[in-house]
PDB file of C-alpha atoms in Angstrom:
ATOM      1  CA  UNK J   1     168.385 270.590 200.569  1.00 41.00           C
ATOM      2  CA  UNK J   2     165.944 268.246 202.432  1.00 40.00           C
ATOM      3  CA  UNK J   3     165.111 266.975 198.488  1.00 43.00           C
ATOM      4  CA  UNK J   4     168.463 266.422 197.779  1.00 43.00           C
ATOM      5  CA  UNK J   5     169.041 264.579 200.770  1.00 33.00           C
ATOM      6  CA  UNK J   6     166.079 262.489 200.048  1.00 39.00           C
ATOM      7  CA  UNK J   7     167.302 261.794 196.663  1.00 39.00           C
ATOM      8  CA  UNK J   8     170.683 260.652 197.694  1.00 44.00           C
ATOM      9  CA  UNK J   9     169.291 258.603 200.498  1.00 44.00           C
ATOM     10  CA  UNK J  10     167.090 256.735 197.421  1.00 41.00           C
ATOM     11  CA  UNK J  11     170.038 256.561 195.639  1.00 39.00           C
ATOM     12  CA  UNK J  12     172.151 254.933 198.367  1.00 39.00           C
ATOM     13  CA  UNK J  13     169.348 252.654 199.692  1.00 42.00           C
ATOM     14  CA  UNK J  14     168.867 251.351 195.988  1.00 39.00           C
ATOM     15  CA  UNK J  15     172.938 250.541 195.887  1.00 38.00           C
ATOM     16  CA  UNK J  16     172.726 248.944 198.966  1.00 38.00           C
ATOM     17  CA  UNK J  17     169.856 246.964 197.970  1.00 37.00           C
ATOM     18  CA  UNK J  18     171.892 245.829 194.645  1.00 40.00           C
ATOM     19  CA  UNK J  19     174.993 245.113 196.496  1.00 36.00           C
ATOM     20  CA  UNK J  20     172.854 242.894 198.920  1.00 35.00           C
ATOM     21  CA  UNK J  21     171.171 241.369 195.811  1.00 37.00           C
ATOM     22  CA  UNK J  22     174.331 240.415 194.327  1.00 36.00           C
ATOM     23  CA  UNK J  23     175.458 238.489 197.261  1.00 33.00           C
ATOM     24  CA  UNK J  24     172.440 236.915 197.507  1.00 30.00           C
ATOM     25  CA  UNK J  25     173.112 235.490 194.160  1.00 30.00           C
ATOM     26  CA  UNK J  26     176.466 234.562 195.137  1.00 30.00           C
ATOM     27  CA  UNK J  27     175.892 232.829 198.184  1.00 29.00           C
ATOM     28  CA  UNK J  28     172.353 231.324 197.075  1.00 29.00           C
ATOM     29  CA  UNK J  29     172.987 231.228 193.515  1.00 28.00           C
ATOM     30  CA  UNK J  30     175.110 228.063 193.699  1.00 31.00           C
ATOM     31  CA  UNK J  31     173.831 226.241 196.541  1.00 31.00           C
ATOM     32  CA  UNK J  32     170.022 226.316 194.198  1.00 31.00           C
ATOM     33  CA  UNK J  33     171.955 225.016 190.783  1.00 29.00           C
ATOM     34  CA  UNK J  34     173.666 222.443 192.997  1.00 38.00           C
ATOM     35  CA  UNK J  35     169.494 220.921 193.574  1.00 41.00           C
ATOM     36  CA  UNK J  36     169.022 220.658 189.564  1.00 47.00           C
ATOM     37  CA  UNK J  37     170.330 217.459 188.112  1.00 58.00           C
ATOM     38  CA  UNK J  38     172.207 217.240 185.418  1.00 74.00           C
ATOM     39  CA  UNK J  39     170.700 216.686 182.049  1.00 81.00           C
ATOM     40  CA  UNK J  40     170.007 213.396 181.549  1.00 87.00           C
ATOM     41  CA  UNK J  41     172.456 211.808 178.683  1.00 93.00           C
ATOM     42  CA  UNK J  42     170.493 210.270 175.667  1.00 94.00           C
ATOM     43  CA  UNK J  43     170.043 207.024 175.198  1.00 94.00           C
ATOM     44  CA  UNK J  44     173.635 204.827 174.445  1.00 95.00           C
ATOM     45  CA  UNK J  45     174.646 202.447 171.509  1.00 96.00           C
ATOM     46  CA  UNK J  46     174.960 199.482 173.846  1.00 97.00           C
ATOM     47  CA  UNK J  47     177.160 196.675 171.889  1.00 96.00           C
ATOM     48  CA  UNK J  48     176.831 194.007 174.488  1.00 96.00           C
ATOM     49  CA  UNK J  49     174.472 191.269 173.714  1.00 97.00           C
ATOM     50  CA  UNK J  50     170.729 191.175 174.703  1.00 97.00           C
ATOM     51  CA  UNK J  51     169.474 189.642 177.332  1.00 98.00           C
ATOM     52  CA  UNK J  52     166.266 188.900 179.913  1.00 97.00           C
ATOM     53  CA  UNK J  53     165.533 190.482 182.587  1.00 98.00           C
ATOM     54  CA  UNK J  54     165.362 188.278 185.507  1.00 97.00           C
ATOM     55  CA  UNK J  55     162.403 186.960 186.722  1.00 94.00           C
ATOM     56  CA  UNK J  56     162.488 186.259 190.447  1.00 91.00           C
ATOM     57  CA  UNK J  57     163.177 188.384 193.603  1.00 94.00           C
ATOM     58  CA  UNK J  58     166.605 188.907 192.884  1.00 98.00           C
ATOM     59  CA  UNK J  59     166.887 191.488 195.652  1.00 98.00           C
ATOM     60  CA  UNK J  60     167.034 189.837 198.918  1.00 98.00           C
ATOM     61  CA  UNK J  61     166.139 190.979 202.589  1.00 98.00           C
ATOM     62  CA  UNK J  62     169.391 191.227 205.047  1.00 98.00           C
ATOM     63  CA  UNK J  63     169.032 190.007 208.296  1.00 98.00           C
ATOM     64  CA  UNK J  64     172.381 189.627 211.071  1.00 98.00           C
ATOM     65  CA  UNK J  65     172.768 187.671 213.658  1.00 97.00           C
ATOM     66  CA  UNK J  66     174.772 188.964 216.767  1.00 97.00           C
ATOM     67  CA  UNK J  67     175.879 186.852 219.693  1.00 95.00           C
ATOM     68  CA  UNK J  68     172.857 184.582 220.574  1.00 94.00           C
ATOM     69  CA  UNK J  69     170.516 187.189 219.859  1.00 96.00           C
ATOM     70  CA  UNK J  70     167.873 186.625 217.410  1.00 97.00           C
ATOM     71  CA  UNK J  71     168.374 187.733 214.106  1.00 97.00           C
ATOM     72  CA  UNK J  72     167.227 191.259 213.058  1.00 97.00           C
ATOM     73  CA  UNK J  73     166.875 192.991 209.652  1.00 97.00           C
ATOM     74  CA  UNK J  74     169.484 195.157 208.855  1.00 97.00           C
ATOM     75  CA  UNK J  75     169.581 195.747 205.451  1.00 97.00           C
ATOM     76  CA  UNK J  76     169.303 193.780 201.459  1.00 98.00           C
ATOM     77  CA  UNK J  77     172.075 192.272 199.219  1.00 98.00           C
ATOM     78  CA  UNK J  78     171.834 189.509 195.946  1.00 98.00           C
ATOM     79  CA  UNK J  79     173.424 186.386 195.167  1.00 98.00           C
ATOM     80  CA  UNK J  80     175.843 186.566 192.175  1.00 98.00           C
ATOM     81  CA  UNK J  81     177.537 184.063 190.298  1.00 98.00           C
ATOM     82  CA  UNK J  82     181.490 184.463 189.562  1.00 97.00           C
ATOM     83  CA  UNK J  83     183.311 183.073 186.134  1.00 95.00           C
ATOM     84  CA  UNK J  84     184.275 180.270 187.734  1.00 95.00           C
ATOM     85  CA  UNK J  85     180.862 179.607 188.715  1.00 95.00           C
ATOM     86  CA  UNK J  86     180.840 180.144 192.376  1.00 95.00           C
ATOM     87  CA  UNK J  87     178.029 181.887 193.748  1.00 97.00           C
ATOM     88  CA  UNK J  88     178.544 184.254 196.708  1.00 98.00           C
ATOM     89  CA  UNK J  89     176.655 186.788 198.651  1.00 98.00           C
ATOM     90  CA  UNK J  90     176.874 190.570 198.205  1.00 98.00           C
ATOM     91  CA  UNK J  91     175.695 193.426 200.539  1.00 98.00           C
ATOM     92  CA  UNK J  92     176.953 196.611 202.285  1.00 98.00           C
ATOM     93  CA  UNK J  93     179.717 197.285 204.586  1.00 98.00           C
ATOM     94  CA  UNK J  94     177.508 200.158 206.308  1.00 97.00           C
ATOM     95  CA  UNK J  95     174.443 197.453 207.188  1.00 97.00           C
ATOM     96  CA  UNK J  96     177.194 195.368 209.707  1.00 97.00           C
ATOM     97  CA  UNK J  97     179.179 195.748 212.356  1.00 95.00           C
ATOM     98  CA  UNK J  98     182.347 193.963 213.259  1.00 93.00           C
ATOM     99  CA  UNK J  99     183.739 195.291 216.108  1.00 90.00           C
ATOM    100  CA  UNK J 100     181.822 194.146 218.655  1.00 86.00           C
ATOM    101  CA  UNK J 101     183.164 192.098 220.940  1.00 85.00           C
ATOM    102  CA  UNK J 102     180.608 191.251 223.417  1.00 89.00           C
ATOM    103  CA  UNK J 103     178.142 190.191 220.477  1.00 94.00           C
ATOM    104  CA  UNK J 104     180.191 189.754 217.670  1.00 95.00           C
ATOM    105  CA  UNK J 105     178.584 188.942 214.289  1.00 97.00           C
ATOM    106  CA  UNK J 106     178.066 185.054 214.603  1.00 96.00           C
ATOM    107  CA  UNK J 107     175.755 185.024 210.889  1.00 97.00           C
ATOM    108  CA  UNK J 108     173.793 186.261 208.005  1.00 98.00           C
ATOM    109  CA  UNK J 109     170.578 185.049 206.361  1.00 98.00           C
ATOM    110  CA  UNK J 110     169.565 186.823 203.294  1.00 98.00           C
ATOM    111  CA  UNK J 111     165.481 185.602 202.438  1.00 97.00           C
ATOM    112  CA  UNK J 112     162.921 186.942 200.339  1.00 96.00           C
ATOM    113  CA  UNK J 113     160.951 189.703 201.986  1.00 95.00           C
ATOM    114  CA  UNK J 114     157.862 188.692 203.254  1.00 92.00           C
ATOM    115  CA  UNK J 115     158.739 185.360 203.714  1.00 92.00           C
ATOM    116  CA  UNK J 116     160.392 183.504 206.593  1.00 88.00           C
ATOM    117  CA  UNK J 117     162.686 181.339 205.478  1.00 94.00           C
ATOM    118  CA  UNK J 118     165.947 182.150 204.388  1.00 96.00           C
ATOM    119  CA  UNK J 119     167.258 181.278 200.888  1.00 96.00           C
ATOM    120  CA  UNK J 120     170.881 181.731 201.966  1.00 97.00           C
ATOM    121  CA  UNK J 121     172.822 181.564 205.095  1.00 97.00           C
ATOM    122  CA  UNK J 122     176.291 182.467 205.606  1.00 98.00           C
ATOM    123  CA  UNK J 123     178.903 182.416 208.579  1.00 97.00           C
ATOM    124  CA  UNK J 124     182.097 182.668 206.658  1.00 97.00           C
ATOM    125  CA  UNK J 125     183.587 185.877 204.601  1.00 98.00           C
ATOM    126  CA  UNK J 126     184.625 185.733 201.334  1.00 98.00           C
ATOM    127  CA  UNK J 127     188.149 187.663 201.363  1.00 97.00           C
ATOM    128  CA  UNK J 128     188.358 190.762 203.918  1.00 96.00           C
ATOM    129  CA  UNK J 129     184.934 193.421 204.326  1.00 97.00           C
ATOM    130  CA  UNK J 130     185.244 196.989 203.311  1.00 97.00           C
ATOM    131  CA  UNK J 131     183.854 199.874 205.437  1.00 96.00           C
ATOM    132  CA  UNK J 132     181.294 202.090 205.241  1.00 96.00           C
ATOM    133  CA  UNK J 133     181.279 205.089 203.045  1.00 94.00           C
ATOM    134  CA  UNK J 134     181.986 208.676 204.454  1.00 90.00           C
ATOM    135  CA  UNK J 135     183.107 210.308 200.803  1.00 91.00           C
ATOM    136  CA  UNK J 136     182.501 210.121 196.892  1.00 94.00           C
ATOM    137  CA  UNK J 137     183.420 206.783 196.915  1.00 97.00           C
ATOM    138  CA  UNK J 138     181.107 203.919 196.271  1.00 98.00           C
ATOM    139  CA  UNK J 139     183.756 200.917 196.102  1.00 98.00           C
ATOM    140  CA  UNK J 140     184.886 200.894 199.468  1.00 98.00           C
ATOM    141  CA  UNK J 141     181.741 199.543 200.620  1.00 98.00           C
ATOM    142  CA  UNK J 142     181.023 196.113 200.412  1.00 98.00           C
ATOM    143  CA  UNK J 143     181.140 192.622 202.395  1.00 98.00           C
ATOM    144  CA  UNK J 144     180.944 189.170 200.282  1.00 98.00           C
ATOM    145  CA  UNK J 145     180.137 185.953 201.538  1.00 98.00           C
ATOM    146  CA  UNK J 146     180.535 182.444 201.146  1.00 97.00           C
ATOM    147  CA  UNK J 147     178.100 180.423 200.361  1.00 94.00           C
ATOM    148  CA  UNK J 148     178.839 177.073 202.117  1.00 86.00           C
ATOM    149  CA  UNK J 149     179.307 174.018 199.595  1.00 84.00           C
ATOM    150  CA  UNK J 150     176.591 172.061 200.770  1.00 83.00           C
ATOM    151  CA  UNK J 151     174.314 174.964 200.489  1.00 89.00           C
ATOM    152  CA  UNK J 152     171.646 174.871 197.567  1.00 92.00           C
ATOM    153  CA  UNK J 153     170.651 178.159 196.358  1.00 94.00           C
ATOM    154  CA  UNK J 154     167.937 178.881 193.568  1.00 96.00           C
ATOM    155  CA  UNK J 155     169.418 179.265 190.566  1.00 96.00           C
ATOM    156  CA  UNK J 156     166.164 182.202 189.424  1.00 96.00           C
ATOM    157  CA  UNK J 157     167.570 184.261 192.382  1.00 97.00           C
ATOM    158  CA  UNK J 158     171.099 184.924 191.172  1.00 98.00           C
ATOM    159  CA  UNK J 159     172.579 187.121 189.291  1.00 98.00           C
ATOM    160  CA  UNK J 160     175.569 187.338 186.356  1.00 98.00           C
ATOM    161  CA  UNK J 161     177.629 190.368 186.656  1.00 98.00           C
ATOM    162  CA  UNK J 162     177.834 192.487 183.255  1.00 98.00           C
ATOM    163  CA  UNK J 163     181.193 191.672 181.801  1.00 98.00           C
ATOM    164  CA  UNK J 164     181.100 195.407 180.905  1.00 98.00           C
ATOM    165  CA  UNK J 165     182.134 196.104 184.444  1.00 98.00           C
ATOM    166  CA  UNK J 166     179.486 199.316 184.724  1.00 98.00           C
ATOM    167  CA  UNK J 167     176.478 200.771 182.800  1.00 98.00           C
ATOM    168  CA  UNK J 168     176.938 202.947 179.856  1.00 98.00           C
ATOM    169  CA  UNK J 169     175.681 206.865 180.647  1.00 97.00           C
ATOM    170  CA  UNK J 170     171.771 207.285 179.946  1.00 98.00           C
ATOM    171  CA  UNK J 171     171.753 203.196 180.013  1.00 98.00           C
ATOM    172  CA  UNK J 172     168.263 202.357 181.459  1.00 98.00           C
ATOM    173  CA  UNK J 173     168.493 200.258 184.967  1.00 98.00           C
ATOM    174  CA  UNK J 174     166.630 198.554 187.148  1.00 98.00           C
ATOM    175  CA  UNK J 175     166.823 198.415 191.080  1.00 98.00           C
ATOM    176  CA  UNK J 176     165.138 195.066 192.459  1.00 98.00           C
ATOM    177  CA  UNK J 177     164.552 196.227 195.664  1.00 97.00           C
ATOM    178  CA  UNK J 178     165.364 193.947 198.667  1.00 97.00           C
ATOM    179  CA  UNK J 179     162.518 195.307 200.466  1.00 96.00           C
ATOM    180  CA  UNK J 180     159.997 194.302 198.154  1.00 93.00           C
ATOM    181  CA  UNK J 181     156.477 195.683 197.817  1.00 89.00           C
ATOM    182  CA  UNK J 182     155.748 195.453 201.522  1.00 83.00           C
ATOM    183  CA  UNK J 183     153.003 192.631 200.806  1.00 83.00           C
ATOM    184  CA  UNK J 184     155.483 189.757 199.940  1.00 81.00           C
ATOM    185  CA  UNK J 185     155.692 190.577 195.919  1.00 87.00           C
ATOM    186  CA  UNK J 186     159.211 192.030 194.318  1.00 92.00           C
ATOM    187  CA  UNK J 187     159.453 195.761 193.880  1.00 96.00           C
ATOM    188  CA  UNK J 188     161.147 196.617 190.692  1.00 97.00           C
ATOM    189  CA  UNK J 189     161.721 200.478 190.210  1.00 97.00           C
ATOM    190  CA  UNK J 190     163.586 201.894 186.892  1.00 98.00           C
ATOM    191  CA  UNK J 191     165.751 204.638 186.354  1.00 97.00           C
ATOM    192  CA  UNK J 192     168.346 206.205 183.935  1.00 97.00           C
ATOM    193  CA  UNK J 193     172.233 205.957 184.325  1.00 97.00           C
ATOM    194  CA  UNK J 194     173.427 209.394 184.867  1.00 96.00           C
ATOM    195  CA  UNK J 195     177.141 209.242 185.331  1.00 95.00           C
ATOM    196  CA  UNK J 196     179.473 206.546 185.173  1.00 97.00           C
ATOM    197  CA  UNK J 197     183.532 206.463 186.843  1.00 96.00           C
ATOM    198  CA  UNK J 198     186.078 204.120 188.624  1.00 97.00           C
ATOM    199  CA  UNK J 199     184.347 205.115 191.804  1.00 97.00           C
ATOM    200  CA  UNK J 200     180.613 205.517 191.474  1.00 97.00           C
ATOM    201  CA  UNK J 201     177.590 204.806 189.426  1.00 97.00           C
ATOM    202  CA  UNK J 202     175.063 207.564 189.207  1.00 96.00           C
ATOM    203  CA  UNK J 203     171.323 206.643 188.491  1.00 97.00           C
ATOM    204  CA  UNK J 204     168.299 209.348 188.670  1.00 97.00           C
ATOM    205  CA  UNK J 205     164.748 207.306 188.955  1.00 97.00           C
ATOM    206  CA  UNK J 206     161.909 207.440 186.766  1.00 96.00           C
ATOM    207  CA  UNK J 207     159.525 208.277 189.980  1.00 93.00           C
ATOM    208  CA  UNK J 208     159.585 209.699 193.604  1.00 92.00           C
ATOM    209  CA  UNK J 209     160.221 207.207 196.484  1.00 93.00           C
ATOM    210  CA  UNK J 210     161.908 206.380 199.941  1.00 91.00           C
ATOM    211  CA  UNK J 211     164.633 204.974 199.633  1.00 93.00           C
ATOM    212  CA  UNK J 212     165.450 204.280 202.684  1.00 92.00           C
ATOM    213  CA  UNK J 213     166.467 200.525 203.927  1.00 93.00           C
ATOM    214  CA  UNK J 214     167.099 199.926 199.814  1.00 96.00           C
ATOM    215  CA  UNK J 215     171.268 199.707 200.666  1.00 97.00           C
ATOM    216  CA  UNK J 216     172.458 196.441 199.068  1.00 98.00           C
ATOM    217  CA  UNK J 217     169.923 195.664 196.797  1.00 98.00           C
ATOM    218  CA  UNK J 218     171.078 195.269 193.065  1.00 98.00           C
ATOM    219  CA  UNK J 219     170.585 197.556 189.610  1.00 98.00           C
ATOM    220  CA  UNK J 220     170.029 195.476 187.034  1.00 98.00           C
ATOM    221  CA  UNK J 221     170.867 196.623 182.988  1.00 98.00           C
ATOM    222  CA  UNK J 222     167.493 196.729 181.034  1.00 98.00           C
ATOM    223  CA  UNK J 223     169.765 195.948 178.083  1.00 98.00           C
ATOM    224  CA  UNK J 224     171.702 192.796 178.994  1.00 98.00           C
ATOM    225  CA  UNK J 225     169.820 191.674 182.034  1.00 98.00           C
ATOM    226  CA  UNK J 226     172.749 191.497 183.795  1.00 98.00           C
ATOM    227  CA  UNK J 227     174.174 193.309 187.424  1.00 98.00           C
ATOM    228  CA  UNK J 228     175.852 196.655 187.074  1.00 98.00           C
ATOM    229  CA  UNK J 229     176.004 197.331 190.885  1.00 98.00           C
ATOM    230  CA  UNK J 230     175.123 197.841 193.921  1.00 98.00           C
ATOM    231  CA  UNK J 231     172.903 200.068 195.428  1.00 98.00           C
ATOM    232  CA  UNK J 232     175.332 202.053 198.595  1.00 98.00           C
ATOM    233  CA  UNK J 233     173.987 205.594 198.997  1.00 96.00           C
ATOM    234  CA  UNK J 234     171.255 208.004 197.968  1.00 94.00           C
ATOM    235  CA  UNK J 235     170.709 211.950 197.410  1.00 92.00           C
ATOM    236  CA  UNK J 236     167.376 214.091 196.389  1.00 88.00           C
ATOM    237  CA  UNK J 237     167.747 216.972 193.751  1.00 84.00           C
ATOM    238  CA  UNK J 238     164.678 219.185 192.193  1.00 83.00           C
ATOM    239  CA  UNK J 239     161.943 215.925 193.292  1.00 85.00           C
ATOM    240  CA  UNK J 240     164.860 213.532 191.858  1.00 90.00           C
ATOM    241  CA  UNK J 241     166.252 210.631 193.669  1.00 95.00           C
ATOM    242  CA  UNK J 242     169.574 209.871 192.627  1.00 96.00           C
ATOM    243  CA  UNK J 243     171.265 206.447 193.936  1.00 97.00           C
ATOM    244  CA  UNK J 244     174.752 205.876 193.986  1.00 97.00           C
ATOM    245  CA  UNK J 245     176.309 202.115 193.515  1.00 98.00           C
ATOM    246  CA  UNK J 246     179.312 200.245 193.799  1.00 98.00           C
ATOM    247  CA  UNK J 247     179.996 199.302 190.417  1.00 98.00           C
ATOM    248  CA  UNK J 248     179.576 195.591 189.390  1.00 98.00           C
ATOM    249  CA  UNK J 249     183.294 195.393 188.103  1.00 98.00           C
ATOM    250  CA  UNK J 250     184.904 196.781 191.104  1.00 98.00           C
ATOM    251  CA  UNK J 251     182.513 194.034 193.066  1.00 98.00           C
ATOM    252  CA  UNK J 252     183.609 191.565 190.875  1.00 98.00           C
ATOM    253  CA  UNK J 253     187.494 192.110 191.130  1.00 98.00           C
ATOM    254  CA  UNK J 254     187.208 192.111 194.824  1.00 98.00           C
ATOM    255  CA  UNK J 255     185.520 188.806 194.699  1.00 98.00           C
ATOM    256  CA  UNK J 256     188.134 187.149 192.316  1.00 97.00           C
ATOM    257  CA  UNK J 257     191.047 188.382 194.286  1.00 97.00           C
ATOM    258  CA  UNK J 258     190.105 186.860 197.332  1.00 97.00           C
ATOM    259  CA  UNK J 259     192.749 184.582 199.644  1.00 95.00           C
ATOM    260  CA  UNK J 260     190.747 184.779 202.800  1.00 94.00           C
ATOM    261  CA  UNK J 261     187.889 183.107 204.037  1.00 96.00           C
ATOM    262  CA  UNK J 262     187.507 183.802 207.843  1.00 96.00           C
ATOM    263  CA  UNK J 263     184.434 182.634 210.070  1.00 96.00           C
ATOM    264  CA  UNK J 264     182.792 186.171 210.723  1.00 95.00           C
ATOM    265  CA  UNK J 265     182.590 184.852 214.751  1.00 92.00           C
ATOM    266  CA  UNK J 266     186.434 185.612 214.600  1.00 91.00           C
ATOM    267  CA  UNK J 267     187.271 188.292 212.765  1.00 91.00           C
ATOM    268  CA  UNK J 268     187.041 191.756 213.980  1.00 82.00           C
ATOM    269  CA  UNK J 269     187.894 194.925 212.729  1.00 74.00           C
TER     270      UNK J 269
END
């Protein structure tokens, strides 16, 4: 009796332990394949034409300016040129604030890190800022700026938006990172386009890195030499660090459809 009662107590202990295992798998199970990227698409036929990459710091430092306190970095953005050929200023809706009322946002200088001066100032919008990002979506964040007529801007440190709109899954990129190196040279870090949609641009980098600070800054097509987006948000998965952007077309559109141009002093949100 006492071995039958052993036996069955095995027997029960080793369902329990299976039924236990199972949910394991269940509740674990999808939370672990959720850390493994996706496999990386292969390498795209890319009809566009050829082009250079660019040469200078294309990624810029952000700094703001907020009542008559001093300015203080808060971010990076780029310079890009429009059809037309107006040049304006592009960075992230999440790096700004413009409801304060006390201090509102008076100006912004975008420079080259590691270097004083700026190579751009702006105190006027160009149409009405987005906001910052809470979801999937990537093209709701975004200010642009207006680059005063009288202002003279180096031509090497703008950029031409891809007419393509967006990269081209497993299209290899290019973030030129606002930040730079840390000792006043460009930082330049490459990675592989992993998804593409209306929303969101997908890239998972060749190497490990903190991102952090990096919002703004611009990807860059290896293939055209020409903006695809905008760096917004960031995730890690299996030692991978994906980026997320704002599509260049999107950025673009939002840019040509433009009407106004308040002073960022008077508008609030």
């Amino acid at each position: 009796m006492n071995g039958r009662f052993v036996v069955r107590g095995t027997i029960l202990a080793l369902v329990l332990l299976a039924l236990v295992a199972g949910a394991a798998v269940l509740i674990i199970g999808p939370e672990r394949l959720r850390l493994v990227p996706e496999p990386t698409p292969p390498r795209p036929r890319i009809d566009a034409p050829r082009g250079e990459m660019p040469a200078g710091s294309v990624g810029l430092l952000e700094s703001a300016q907020y009542g008559s306190a001093a300015y203080t970095t808060v971010g990076c953005g780029f310079l890009l040129q429009l059809s037309n050929g107006q040049v304006i200023g592009v960075t992230t809706a999440h790096s700004l604030s413009f409801s304060n009322t006390s201090a509102p946002l008076k100006r912004i200088g975008f420079s080259i890190a590691g270097r004083t001066s700026f190579v751009a100032e702006f105190d006027t919008l160009h149409g009405q800022p987005g906001q910052a990002r809470l979801g999937e979506d990537m093209t709701i964040d975004y200010v642009l700026l207006q680059v005063g007529p009288a202002q003279f801007v180096d031509p090497g440190l703008i950029l031409a938006p891809d007419p393509r709109g967006a990269p081209q899954p497993g299209e290899r990129v290019a973030i030129y990172s606002g930040q730079g190196d840390g000792n006043g040279n460009r930082r330049v870090l490459d990675g592989t386009v992993q998804s593409v949609n209306a929303e969101a641009v997908w890239v998972v980098m060749d190497d490990a890195f903190e991102p952090s600070g990096m919002s703004g800054s611009p990807f860059v097509s290896q293939h055209t030499g020409q903006a695809i987006g905008m760096a917004i948000a960031t995730t890690h998965r299996a030692g991978k660090v994906l980026l997320g952007l704002h599509p260049i077309g999107s950025i673009v559109r939002k840019a040509e459809a433009a009407s106004e141009f308040p002073k960022m002093a008077d508008y609030r949100k």
